[in-house]
mmCIF file of C-alpha atoms in Angstrom:
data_model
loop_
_atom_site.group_PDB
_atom_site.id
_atom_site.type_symbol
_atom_site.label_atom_id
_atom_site.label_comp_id
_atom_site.label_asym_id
_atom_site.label_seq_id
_atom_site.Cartn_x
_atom_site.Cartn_y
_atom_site.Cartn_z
ATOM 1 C CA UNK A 30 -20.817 41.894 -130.025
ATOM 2 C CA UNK A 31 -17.325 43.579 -129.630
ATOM 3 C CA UNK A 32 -18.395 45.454 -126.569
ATOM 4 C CA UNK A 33 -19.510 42.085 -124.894
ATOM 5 C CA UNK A 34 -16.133 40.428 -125.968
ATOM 6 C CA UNK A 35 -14.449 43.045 -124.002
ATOM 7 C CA UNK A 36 -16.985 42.969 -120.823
ATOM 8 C CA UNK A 37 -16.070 39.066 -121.001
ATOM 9 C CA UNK A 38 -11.983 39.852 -121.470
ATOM 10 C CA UNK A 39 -12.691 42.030 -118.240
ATOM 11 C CA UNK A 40 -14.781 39.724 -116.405
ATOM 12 C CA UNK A 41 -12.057 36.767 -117.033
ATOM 13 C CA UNK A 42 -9.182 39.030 -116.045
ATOM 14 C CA UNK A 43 -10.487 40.263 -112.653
ATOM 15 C CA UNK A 44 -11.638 36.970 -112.564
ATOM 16 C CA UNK A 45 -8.058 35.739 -112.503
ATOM 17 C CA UNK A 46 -6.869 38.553 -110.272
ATOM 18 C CA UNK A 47 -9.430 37.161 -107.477
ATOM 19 C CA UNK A 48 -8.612 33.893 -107.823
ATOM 20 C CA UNK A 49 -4.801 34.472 -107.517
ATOM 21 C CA UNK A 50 -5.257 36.392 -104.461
ATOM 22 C CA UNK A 51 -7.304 33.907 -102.953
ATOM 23 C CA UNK A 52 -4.484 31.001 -103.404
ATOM 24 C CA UNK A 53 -1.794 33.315 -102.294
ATOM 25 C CA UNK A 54 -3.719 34.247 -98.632
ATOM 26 C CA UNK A 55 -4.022 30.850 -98.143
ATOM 27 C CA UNK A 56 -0.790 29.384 -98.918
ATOM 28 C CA UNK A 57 0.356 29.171 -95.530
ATOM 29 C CA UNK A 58 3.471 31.137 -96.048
ATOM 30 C CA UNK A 59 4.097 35.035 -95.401
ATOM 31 C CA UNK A 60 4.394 36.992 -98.208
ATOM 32 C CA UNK A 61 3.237 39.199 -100.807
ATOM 33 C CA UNK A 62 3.207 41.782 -97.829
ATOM 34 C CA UNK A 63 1.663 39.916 -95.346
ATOM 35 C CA UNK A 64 1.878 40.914 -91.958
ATOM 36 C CA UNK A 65 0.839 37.621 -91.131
ATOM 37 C CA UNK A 66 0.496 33.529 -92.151
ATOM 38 C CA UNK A 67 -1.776 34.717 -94.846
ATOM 39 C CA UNK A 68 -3.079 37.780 -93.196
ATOM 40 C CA UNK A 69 -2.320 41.024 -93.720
ATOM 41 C CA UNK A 70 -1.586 43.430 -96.732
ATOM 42 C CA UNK A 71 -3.270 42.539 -99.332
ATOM 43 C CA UNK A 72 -5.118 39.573 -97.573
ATOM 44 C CA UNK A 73 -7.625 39.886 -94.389
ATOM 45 C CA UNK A 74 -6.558 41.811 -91.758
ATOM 46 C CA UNK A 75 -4.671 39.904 -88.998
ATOM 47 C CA UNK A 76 -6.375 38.942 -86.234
ATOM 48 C CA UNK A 77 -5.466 40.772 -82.609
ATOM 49 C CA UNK A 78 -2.401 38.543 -81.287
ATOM 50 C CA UNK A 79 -2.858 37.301 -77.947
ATOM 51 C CA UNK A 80 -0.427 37.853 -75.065
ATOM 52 C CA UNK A 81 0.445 34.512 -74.898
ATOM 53 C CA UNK A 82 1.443 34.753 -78.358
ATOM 54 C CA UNK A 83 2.934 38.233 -78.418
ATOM 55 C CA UNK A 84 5.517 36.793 -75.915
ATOM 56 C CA UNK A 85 5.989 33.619 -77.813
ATOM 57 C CA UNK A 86 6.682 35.827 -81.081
ATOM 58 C CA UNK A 87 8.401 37.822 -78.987
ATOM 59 C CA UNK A 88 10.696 34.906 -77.927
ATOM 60 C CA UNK A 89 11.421 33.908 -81.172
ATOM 61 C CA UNK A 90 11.949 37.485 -82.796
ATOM 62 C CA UNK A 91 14.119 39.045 -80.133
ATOM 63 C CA UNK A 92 15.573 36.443 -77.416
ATOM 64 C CA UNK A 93 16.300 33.688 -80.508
ATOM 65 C CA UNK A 94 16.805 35.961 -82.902
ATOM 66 C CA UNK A 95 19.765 37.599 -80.847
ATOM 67 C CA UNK A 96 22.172 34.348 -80.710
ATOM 68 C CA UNK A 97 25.769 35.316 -81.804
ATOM 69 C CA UNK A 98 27.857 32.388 -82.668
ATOM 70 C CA UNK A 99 31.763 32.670 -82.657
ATOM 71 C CA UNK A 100 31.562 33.283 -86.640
ATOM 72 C CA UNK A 101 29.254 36.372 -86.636
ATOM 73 C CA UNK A 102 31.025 37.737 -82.872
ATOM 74 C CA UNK A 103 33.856 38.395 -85.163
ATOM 75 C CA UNK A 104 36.668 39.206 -82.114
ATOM 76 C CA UNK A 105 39.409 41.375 -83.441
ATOM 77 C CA UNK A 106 41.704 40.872 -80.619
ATOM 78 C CA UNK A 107 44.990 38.898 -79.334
ATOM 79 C CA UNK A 108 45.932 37.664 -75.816
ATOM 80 C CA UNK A 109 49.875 36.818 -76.921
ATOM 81 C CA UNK A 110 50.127 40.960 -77.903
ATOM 82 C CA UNK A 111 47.361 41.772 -75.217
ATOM 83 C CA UNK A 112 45.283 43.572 -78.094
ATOM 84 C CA UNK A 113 41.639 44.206 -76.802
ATOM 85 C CA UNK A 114 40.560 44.154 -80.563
ATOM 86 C CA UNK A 115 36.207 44.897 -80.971
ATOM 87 C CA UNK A 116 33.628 42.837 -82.499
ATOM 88 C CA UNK A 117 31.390 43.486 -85.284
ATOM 89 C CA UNK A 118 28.327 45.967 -85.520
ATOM 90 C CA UNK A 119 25.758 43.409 -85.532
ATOM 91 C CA UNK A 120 27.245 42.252 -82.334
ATOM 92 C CA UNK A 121 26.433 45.391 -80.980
ATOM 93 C CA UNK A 122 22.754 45.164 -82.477
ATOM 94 C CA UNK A 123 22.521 41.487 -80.690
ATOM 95 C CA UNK A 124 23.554 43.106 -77.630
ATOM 96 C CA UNK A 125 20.932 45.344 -77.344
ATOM 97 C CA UNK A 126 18.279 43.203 -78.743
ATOM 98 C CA UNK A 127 18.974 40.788 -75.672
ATOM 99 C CA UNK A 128 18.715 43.194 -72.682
ATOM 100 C CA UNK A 129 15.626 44.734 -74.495
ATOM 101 C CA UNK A 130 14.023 41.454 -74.640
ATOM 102 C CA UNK A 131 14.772 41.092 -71.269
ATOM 103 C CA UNK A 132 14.042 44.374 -69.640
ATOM 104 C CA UNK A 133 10.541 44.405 -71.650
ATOM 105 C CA UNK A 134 10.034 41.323 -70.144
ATOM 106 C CA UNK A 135 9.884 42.350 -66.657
ATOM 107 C CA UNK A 136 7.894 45.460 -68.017
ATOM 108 C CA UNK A 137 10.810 47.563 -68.281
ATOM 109 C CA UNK A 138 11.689 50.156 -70.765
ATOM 110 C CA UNK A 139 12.856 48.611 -73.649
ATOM 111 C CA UNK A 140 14.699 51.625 -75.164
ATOM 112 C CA UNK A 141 18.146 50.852 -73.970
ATOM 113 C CA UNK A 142 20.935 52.277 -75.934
ATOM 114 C CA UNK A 143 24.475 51.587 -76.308
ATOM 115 C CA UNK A 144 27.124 53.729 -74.091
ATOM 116 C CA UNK A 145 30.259 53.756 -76.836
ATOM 117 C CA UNK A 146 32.234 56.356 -74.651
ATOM 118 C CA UNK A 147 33.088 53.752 -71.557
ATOM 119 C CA UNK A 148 33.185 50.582 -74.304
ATOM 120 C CA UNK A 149 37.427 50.378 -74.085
ATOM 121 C CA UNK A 150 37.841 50.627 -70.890
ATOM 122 C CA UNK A 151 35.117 47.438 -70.572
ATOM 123 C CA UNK A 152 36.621 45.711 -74.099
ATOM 124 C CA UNK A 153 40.262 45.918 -72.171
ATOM 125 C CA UNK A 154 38.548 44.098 -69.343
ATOM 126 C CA UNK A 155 37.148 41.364 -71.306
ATOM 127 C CA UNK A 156 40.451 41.030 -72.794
ATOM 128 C CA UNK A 157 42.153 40.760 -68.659
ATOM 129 C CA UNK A 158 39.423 38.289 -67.636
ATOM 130 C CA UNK A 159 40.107 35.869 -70.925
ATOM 131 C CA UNK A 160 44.104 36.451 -70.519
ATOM 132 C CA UNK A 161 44.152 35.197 -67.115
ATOM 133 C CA UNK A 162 40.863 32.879 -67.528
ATOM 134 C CA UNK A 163 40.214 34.030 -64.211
ATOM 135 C CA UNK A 164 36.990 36.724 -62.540
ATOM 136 C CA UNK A 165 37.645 39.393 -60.024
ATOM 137 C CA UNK A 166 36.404 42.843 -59.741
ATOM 138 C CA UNK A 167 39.551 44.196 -58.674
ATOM 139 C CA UNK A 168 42.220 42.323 -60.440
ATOM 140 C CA UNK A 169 45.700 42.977 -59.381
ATOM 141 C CA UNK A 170 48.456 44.704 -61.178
ATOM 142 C CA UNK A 171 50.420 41.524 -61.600
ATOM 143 C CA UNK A 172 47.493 40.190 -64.297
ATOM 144 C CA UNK A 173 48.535 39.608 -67.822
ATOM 145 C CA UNK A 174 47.078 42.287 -69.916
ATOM 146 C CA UNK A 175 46.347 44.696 -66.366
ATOM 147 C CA UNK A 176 45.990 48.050 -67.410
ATOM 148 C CA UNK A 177 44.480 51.069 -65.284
ATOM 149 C CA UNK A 178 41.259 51.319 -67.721
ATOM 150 C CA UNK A 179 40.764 47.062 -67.610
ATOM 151 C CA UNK A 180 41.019 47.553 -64.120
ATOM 152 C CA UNK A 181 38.511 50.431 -63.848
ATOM 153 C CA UNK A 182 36.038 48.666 -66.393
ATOM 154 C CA UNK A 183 36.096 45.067 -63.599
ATOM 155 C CA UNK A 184 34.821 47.370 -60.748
ATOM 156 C CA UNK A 185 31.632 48.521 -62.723
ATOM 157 C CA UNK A 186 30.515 45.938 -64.535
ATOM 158 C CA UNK A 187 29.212 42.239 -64.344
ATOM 159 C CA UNK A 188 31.727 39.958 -65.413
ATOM 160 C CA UNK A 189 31.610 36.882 -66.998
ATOM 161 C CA UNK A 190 33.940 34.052 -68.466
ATOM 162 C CA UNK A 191 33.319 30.864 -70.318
ATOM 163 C CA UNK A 192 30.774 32.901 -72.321
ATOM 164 C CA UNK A 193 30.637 35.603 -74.609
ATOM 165 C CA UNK A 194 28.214 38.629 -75.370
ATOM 166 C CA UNK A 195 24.410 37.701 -75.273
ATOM 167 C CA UNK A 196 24.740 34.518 -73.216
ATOM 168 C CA UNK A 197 26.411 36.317 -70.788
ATOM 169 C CA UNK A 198 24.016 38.470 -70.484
ATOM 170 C CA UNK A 199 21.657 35.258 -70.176
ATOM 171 C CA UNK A 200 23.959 33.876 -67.497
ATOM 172 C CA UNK A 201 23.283 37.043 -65.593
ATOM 173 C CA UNK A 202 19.735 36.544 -65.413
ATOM 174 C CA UNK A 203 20.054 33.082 -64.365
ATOM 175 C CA UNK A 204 22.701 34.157 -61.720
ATOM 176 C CA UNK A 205 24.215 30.516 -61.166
ATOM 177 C CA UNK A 206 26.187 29.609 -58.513
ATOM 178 C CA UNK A 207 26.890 29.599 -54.309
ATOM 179 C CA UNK A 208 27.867 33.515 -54.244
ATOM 180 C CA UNK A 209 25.489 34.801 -56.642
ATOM 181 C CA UNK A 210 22.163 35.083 -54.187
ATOM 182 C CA UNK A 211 21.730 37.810 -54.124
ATOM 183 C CA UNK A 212 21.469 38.360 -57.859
ATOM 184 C CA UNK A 213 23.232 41.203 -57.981
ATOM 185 C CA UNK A 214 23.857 40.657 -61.820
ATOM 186 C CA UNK A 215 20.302 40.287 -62.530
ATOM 187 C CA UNK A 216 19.484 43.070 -60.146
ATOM 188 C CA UNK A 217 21.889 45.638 -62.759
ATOM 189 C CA UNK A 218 20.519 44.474 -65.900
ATOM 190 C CA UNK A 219 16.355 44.909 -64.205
ATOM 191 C CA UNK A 220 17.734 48.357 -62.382
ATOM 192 C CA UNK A 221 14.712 50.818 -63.236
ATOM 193 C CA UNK A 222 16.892 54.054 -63.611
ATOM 194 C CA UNK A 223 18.878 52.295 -66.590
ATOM 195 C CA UNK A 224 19.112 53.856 -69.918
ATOM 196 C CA UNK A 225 21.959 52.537 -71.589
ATOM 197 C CA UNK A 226 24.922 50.227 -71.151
ATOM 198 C CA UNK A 227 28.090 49.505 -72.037
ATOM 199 C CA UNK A 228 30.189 46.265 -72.592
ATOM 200 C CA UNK A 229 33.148 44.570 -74.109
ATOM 201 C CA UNK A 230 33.234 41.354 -75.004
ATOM 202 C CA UNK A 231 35.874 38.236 -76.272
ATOM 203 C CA UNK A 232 34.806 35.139 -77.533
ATOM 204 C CA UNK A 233 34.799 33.300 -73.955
ATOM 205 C CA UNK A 234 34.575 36.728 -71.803
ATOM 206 C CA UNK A 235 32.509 39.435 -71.096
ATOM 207 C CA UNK A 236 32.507 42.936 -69.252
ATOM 208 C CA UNK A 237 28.612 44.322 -69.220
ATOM 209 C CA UNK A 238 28.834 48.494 -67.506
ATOM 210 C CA UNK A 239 26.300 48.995 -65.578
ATOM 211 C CA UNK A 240 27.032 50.044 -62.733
ATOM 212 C CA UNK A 241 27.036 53.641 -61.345
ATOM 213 C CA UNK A 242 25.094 56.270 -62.314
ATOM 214 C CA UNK A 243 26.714 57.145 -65.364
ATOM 215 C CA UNK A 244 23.873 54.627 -67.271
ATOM 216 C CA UNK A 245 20.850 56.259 -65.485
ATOM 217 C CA UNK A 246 18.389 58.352 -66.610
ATOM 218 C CA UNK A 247 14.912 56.306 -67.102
ATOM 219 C CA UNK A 248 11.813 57.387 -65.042
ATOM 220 C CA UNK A 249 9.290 55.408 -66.157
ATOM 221 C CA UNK A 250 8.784 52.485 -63.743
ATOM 222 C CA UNK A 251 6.633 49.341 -63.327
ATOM 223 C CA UNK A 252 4.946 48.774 -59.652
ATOM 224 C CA UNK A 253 7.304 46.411 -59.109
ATOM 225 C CA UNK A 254 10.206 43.738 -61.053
ATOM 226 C CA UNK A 255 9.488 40.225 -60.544
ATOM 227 C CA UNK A 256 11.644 37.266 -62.363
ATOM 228 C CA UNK A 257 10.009 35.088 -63.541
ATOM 229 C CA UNK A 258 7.840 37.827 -64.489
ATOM 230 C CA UNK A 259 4.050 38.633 -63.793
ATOM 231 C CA UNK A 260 3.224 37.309 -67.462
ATOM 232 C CA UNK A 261 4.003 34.716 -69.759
ATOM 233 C CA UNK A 262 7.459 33.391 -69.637
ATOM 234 C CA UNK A 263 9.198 30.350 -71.718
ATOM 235 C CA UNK A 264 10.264 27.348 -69.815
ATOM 236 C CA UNK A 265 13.597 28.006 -70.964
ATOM 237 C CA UNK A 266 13.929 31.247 -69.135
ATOM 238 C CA UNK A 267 12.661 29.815 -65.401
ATOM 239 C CA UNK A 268 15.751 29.577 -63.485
ATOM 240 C CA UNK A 269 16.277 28.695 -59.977
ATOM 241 C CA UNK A 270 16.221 31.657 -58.420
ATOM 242 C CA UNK A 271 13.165 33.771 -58.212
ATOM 243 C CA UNK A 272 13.646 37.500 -57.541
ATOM 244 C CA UNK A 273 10.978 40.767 -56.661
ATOM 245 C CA UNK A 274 11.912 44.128 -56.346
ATOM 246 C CA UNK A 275 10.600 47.642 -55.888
ATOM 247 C CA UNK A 276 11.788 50.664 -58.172
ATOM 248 C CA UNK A 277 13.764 52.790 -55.547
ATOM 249 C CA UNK A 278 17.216 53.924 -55.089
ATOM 250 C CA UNK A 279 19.443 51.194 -54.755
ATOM 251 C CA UNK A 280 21.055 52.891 -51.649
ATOM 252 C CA UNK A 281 17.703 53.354 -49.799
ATOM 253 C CA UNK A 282 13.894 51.596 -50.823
ATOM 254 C CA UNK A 283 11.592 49.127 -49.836
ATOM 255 C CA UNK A 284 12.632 46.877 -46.602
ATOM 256 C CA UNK A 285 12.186 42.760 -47.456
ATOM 257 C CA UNK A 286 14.049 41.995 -44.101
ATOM 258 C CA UNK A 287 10.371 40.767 -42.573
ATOM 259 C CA UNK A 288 8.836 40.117 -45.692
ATOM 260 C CA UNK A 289 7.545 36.753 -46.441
ATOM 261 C CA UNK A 290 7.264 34.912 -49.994
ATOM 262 C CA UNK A 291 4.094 32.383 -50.700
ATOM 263 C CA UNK A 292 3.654 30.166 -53.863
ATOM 264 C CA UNK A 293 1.233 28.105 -55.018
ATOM 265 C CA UNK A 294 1.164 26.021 -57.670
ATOM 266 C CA UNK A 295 -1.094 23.015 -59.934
ATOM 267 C CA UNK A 296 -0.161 20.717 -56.737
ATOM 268 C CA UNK A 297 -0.615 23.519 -53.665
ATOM 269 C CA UNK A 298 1.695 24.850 -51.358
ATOM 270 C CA UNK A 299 5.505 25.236 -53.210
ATOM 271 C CA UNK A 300 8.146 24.400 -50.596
ATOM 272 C CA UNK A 301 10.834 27.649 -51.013
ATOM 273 C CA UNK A 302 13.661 29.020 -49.174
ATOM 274 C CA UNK A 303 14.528 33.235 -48.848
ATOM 275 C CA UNK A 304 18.115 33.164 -49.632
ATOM 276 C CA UNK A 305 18.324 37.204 -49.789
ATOM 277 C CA UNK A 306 16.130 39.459 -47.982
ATOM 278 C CA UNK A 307 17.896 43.167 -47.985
ATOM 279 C CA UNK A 308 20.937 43.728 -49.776
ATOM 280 C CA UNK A 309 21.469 46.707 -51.245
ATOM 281 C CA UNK A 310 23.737 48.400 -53.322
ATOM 282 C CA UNK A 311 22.990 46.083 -56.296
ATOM 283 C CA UNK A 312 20.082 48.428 -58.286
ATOM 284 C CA UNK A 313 16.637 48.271 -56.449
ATOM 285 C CA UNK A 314 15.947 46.271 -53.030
ATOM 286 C CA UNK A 315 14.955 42.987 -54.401
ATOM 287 C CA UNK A 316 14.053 39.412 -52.165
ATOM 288 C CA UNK A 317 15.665 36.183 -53.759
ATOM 289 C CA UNK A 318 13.965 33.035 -53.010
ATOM 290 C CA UNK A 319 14.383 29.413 -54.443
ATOM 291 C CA UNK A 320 11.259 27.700 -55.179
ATOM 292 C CA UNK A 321 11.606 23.609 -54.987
ATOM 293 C CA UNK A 322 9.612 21.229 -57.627
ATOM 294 C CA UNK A 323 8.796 24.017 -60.831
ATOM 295 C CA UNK A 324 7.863 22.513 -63.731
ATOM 296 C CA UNK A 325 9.376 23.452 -66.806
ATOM 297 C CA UNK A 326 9.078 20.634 -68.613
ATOM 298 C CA UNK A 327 5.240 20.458 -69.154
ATOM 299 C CA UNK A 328 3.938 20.815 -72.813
ATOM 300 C CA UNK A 329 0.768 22.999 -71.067
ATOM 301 C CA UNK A 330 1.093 26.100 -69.743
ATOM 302 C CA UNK A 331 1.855 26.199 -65.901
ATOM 303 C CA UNK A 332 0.445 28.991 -63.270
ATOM 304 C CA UNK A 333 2.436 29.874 -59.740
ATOM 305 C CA UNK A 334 1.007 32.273 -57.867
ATOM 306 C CA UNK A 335 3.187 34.619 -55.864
ATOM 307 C CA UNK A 336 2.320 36.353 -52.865
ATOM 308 C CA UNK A 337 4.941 38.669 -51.155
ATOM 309 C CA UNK A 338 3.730 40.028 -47.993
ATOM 310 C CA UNK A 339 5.017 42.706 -44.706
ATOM 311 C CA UNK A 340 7.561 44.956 -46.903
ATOM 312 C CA UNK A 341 8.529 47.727 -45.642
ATOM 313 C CA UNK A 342 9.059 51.418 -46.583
ATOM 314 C CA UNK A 343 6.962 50.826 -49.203
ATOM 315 C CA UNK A 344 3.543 52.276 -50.651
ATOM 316 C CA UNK A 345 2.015 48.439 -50.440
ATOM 317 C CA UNK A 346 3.286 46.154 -48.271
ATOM 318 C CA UNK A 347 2.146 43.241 -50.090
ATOM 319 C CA UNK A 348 1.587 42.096 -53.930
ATOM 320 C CA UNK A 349 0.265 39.144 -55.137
ATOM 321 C CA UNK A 350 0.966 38.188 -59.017
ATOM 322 C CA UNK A 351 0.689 35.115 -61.421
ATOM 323 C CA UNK A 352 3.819 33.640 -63.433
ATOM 324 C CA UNK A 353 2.495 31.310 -66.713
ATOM 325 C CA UNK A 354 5.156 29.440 -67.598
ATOM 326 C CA UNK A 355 4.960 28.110 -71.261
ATOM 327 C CA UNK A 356 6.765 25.617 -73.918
ATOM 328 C CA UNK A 357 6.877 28.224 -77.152
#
């Protein structure tokens, strides 16, 4: 009779054990050491994620997740005493986390790192850009704040004002604006060689190194960098511009000058214009076109179809690829 009490006793308490397990892997919350929504751990194994929603997660985890507001940019610095100041560590973190997101994206490495040697000379050009609230690569010595290093940090970096840290670099991407066709700003942050950069930042100005060859140092490259990529993007990240470009040095590469650009899209034929064919100098050879009637507003997932065809000096010369343009 006592040993049955105790087989009972144990029966009750695994019992128990099961039965709390079962309610907390189906709770609909992560925990407990879950990987997952009541996956995971202790629970069933998570199931495979799909690439539609590894880039969804991977929208919310790293491009969401890497918003600074004012508060947590922390600026240290002072126009009136023309003190460049710094910003806080997780700043720095943020920083990172954004061109990562980016770069991986477009199927670059994601491994960038953080150049801290060149960051005064580009936190003393943040500081010249906000002084005089104006942009220019070469400012004169008659700007409040000039100094030789400020000056030296305008020439090799983008530049931005109105904006601070990771939106900037999110305004470089979108690359806005009559004299920005080229995308020469999106064209730094995507260039294949990259490592690391560099960057100061206020709270309504930014300085982002990357040019020269100081950063460089990656050779692992994709076939090719499209934006919108060849893979699932967010609607929020279509901008006007469209951009492809082959990994190459940025002073020699693959020829667009012939090359033509053909979308389709859920209606047919998309009506487009080539604004920028061949410039280089601005990280690899890269076309710019701008695509008429996208939608990224629809609550479905949207397919274009790009075809770019007659490059030259170039192991293909054409490549055909599908954007999917989602609402995450």
């Amino acid at each position: 009779m006592h040993v049955f009490r105790k087989y009972l006793l144990f029966l009750l308490f695994f019992s128990f054990l099961f039965a709390c397990r079962k309610k907390r892997c189906s709770d609909g919350v992560m925990n407990h050491g879950e990987t997952g929504i009541d996956c995971g751990g202790k629970c069933a194994p998570c199931p495979e994620l799909t690439n539609r929603e590894i880039a969804v997660q991977d929208y919310n985890d790293n491009y969401l997740a890497s918003a600074i507001s004012n508060n947590n940019l922390s600026w240290t610095g002072d126009v009136s005493s023309c003190n460049p100041g710094g910003v806080s560590a997780s700043t720095d973190e943020k920083f990172l986390q954004r061109i990562n997101y980016f770069r991986r994206l477009v199927g670059l490495n994601d491994n960038i790192t953080l150049d801290e040697s060149n960051a005064h000379k580009y936190q003393k050009a943040a500081l010249m850009l906000k002084a005089n609230n104006d942009l220019d690569h070469f400012p004169p010595n008659s700007w409040t704040c000039w100094t030789q290093e400020g000056y030296d940090g305008c020439n090799t970096s983008n530049i931005a004002l109105g904006v601070h840290s990771v939106d900037a670099i999110t305004l470089f991407i979108e690359d806005p604006g009559a004299f920005n066709n080229k995308v020469g700003h999106r064209r730094w942050i995507f260039d294949t060689e990259k490592l690391k950069f560099s960057y100061g930042t206020t709270d309504n100005s930014m300085s982002m190194g990357c040019i020269g060859a100081e950063f460089d140092g990656n050779t692992s490259f994709p076939d090719f960098i499209a934006y919108p990529p060849a893979n699932y993007i967010p609607q929020q990240l279509v901008f006007d511009r469209w951009s492809f470009g082959l990994p190459g040095s940025f002073s020699s590469g693959a020829d667009f000058s012939s090359a033509s650009v053909v979308m389709n899209g859920p209606n047919g034929l998309v009506p487009l214009t080539i604004v920028s064919a061949n410039t280089t100098n601005m990280g690899d050879n890269t076309i710019v076109w701008e695509p008429q009637g996208i939608n990224t507003n629809s609550q479905e997932d949207v397919e274009y179809t790009v075809t770019i065809s007659n490059i030259g000096n170039a192991s293909q010369s054409s490549y055909t690829y599908t954007v999917k343009i989602i609402n995450p």
